[in-house]
XYZ file of C-alpha atoms in Angstrom:
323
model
C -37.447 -7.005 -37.517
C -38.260 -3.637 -37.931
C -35.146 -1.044 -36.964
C -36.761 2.309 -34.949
C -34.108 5.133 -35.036
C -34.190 7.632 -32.033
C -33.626 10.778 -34.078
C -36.793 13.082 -35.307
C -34.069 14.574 -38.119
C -35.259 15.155 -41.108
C -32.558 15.293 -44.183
C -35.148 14.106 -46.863
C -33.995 10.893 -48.262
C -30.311 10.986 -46.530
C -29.856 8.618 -43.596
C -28.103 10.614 -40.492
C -24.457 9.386 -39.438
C -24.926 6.660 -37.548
C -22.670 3.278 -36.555
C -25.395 0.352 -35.680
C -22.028 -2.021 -35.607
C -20.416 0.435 -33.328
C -23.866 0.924 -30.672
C -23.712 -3.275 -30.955
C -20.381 -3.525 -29.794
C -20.412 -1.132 -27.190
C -23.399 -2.911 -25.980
C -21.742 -6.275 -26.061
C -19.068 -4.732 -24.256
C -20.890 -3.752 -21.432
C -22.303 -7.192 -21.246
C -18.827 -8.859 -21.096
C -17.449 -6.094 -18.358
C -20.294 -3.932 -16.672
C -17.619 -1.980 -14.755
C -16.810 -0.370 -18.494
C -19.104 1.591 -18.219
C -16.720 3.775 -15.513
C -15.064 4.584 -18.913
C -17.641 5.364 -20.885
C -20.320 7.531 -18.782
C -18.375 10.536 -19.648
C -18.403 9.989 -23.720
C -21.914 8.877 -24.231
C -25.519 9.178 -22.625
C -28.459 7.355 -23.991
C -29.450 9.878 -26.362
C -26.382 9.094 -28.056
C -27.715 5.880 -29.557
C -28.826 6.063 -32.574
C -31.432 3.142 -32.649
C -34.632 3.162 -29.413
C -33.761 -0.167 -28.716
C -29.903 0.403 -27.934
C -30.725 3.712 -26.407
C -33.593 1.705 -24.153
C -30.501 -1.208 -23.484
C -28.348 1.356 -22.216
C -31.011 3.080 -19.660
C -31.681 -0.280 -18.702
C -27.861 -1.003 -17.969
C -27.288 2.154 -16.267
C -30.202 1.613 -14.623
C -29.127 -1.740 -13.103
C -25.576 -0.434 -12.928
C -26.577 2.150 -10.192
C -27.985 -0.358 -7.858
C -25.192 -2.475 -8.325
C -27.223 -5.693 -9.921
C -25.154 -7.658 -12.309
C -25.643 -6.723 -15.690
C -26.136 -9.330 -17.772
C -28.465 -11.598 -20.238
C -30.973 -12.417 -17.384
C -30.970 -9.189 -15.725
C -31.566 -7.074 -18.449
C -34.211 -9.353 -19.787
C -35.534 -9.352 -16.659
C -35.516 -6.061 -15.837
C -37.026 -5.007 -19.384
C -39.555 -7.324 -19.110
C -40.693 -5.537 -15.870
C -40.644 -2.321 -17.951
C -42.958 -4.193 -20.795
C -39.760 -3.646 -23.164
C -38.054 -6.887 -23.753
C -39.925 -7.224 -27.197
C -39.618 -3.832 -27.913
C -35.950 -4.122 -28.266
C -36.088 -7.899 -30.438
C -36.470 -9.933 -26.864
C -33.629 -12.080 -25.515
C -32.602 -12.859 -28.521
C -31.514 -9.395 -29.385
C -29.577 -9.997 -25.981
C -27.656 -12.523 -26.787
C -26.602 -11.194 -30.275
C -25.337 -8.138 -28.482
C -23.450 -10.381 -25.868
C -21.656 -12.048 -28.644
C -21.233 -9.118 -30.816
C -17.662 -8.703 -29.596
C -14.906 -10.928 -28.270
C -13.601 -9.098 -25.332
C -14.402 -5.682 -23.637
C -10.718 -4.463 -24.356
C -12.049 -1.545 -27.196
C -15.365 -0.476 -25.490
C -13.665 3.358 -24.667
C -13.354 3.503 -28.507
C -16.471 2.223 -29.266
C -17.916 4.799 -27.081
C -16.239 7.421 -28.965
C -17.423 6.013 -32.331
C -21.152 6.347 -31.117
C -20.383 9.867 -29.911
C -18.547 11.467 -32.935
C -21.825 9.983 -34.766
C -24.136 11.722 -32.418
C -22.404 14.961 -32.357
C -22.762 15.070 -36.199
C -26.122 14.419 -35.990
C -26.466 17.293 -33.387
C -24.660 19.834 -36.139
C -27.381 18.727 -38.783
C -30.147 19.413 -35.978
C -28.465 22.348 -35.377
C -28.316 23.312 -38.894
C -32.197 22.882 -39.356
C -32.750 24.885 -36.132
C -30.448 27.821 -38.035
C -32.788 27.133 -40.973
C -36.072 27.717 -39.022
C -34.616 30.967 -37.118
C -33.834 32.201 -40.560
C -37.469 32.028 -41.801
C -38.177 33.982 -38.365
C -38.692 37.176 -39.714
C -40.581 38.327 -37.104
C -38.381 37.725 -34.485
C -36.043 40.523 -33.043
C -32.565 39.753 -35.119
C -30.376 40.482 -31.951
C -32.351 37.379 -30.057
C -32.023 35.264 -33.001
C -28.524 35.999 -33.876
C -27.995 34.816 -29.833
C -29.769 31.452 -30.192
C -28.120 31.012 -33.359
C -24.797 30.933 -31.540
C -25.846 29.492 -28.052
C -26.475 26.316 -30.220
C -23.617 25.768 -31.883
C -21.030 26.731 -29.224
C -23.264 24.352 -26.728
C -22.471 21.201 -29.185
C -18.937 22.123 -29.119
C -18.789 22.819 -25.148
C -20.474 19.228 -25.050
C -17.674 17.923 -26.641
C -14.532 20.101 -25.263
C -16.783 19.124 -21.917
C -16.737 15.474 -22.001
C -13.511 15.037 -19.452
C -13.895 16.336 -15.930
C -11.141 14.973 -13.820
C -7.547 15.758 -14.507
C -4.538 13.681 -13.743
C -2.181 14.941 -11.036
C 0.892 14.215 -12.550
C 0.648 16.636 -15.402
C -0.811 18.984 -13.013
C 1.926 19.049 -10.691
C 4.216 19.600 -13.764
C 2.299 22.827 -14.739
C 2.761 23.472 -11.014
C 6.661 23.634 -11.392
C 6.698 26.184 -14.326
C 4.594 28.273 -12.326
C 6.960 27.844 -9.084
C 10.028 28.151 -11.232
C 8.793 31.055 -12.711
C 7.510 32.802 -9.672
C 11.209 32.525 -8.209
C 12.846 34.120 -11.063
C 13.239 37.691 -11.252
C 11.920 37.916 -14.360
C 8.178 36.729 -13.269
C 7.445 37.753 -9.764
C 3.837 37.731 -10.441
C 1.855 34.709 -10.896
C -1.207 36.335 -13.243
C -0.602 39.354 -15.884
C 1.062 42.212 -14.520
C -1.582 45.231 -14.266
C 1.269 48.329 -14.113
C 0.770 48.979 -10.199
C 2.804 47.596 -8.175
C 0.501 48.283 -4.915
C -2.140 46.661 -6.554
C -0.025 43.887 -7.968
C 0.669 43.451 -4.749
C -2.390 43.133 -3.187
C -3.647 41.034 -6.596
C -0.989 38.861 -7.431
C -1.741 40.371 -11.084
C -4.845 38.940 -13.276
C -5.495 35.055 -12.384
C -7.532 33.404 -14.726
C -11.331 33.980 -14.231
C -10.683 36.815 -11.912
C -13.668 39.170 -12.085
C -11.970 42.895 -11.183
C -14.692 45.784 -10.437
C -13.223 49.381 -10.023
C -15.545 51.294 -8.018
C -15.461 55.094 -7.050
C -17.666 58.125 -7.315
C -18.082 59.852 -10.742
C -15.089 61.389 -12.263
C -12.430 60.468 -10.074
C -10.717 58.509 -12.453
C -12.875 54.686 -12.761
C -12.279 54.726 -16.903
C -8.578 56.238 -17.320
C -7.304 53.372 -14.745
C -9.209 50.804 -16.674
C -7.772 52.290 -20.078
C -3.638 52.198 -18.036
C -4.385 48.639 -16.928
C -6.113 47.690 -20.513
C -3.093 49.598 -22.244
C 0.231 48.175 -19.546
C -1.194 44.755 -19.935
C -1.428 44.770 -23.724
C 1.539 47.002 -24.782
C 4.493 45.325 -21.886
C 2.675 41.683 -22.089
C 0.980 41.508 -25.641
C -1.830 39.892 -23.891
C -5.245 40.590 -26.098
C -7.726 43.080 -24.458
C -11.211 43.588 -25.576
C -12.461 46.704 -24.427
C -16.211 47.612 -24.361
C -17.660 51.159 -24.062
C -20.956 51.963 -23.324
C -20.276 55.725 -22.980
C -17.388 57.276 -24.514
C -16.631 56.495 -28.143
C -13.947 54.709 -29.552
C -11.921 58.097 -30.823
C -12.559 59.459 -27.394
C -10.856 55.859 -25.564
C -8.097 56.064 -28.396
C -7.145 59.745 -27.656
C -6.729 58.626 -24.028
C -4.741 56.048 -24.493
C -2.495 57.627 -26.641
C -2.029 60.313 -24.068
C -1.024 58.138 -21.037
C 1.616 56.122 -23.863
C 2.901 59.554 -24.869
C 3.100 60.925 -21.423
C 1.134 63.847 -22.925
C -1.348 65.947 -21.014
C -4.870 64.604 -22.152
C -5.869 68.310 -22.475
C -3.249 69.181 -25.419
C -4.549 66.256 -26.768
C -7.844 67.766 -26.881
C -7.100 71.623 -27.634
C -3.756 71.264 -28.927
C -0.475 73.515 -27.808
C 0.611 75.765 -30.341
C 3.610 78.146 -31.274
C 2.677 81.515 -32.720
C 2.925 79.818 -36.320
C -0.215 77.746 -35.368
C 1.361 74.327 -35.569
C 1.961 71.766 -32.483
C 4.869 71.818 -30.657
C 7.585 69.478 -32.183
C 8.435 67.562 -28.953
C 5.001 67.265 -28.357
C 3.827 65.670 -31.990
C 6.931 63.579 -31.820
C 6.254 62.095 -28.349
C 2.420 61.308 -29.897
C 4.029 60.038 -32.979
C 6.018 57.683 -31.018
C 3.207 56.331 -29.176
C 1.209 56.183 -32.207
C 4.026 53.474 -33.492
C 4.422 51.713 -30.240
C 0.484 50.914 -29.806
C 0.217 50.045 -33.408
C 1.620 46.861 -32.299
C -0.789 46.555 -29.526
C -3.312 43.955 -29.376
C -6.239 46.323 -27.969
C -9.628 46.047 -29.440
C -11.889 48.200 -28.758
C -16.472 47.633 -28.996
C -17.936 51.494 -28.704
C -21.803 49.786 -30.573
C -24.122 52.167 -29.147
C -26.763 49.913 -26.734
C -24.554 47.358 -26.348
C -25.962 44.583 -24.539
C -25.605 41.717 -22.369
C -26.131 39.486 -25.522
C -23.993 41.424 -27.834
C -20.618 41.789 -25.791
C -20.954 38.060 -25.304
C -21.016 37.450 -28.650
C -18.021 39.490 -29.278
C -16.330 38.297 -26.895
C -16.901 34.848 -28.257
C -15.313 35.782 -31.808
C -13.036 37.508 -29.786
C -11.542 34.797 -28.127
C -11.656 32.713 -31.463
């Protein structure tokens, strides 16, 4: 009997990871306990199988599965023989073979994630030939490429970081109690990252995690320097990473701002300079911006000024960013 893979990869004369034992028992497993599949719809899909047939099976069970038929040698045979598949996939005796491939249903979760560790190397090689061809695209705009380049491999490793969706209470409630205990010591009053203000602290409850914070105002009333305070407070007092991007001012221009507010230093001596009649800077004044100068050196601040910065671009920074 001829074996018909379901992968279009092409690696020349080398066969792609693949587990036909592992598919088999999986399948068997279902056979023996159809409610396993409760434990397994969240590690593998049917293009997970490596061979038609056991990717065909699978539909086939799921298929039955959702209207709650039993799931089983008859069934399935039945059921594929409706679909003109049954020889397709080696007929019922292919059925039976998978029904006795295992002893009991106990390892079925890890044969699931056998068959998916195979598949998701299979989907790295497919997305190393997809690299390959956008690399011969010469024609295509290098910002879009570089984009698709890494939309494909982050979405391989979001489909595996992805694969559990509900979370148990228990350790929930136990993050829960950190976060209470904390909140009622005096030491964290706020539950997300302190900005510097207490009004809007207050109003805020500091940064929560996927907060999305617009400041809004009319021009030049102050929009970037209380970005910069909150950008520079939360990184300086909390060592919390901030990734700054500027799509007008340059990255000198942001620095000498922020090294103002740390210094307490008028922004426009900064700019200009303030003198004695010898022509050099004030002492208290270079030693205030000296002192900053050391305390934001151990800042985690990083600043993006790339002129035409786009939607695209900050996204992938942010992504090696947050790497």
């Amino acid at each position: 009997m001829q074996v018909i893979p379901s992968t279009s990869l092409n690696t020349g004369l080398r066969i792609p990871p693949h587990s036909m034992e592992a598919e088999m028992a999986l399948l068997g497993s279902i056979m023996l306990r159809p409610d396993a599949i409760y434990d397994m719809l969240d590690i593998v899909t049917p293009p997970s199988f490596y061979f038609e047939k056991h990717k065909t099976i699978f539909e086939t069970m799921l298929e039955l599965f959702g209207k709650h038929q039993p799931i089983d040698i008859l069934s399935l045979s039945s059921r594929l023989k409706e679909k003109d598949l049954l020889e397709r996939i080696g007929g019922t005796t292919y059925l039976t073979e998978l029904s006795s491939a295992v002893p009991s249903s106990a390892n079925a979760k890890h044969y699931a994630e056998i068959v998916m560790k195979k598949f998701m190397m299979r989907q790295l090689i497919e997305a190393s030939e997809f690299l390959s061809h956008l690399g011969f695209n010469e024609a295509g705009e290098l910002e879009e490429i570089l984009d698709h380049a890494e939309k494909k491999v982050f979405d391989i490793t979001e489909r595996f970081a992805g694969s559990a969706r509900f979370r148990d209470l228990v350790p929930l409630l136990a993050e829960a109690y950190e976060r209470f205990e904390k909140l009622s010591s005096a030491e964290h009053e706020l539950r997300g990252v302190p900005t510097g203000f207490k009004s809007l602290d207050d109003i805020l409850g500091g940064f929560q995690n996927s907060d999305l914070i617009i400041i809004a105002a009319r021009p030049s009333v102050g929009k970037t320097a209380l970005a910069l305070d909150i950008a520079r407070r939360t990184a300086s007092l909390h060592q919390t990473p901030v990734g700054i991007f500027s799509l007008e001012m340059s990255a000198d221009q942001l620095v000498d701002r922020i090294v103002a507010a740390q210094s307490r230093t008028d922004s426009s001596i900064i700019r200009k300079g303030v003198r004695t009649q010898t022509g050099t800077w004030r002492d208290d004044v270079f030693k205030n911006i000296r002192d900053a100068l050391d305390e934001l050196s151990r800042t985690p601040i990083y600043i993006d000024d790339q002129p035409g910065n786009t939607i695209m671009k900050m996204r992938s920074a942010a992504r090696k960013l947050k790497i």
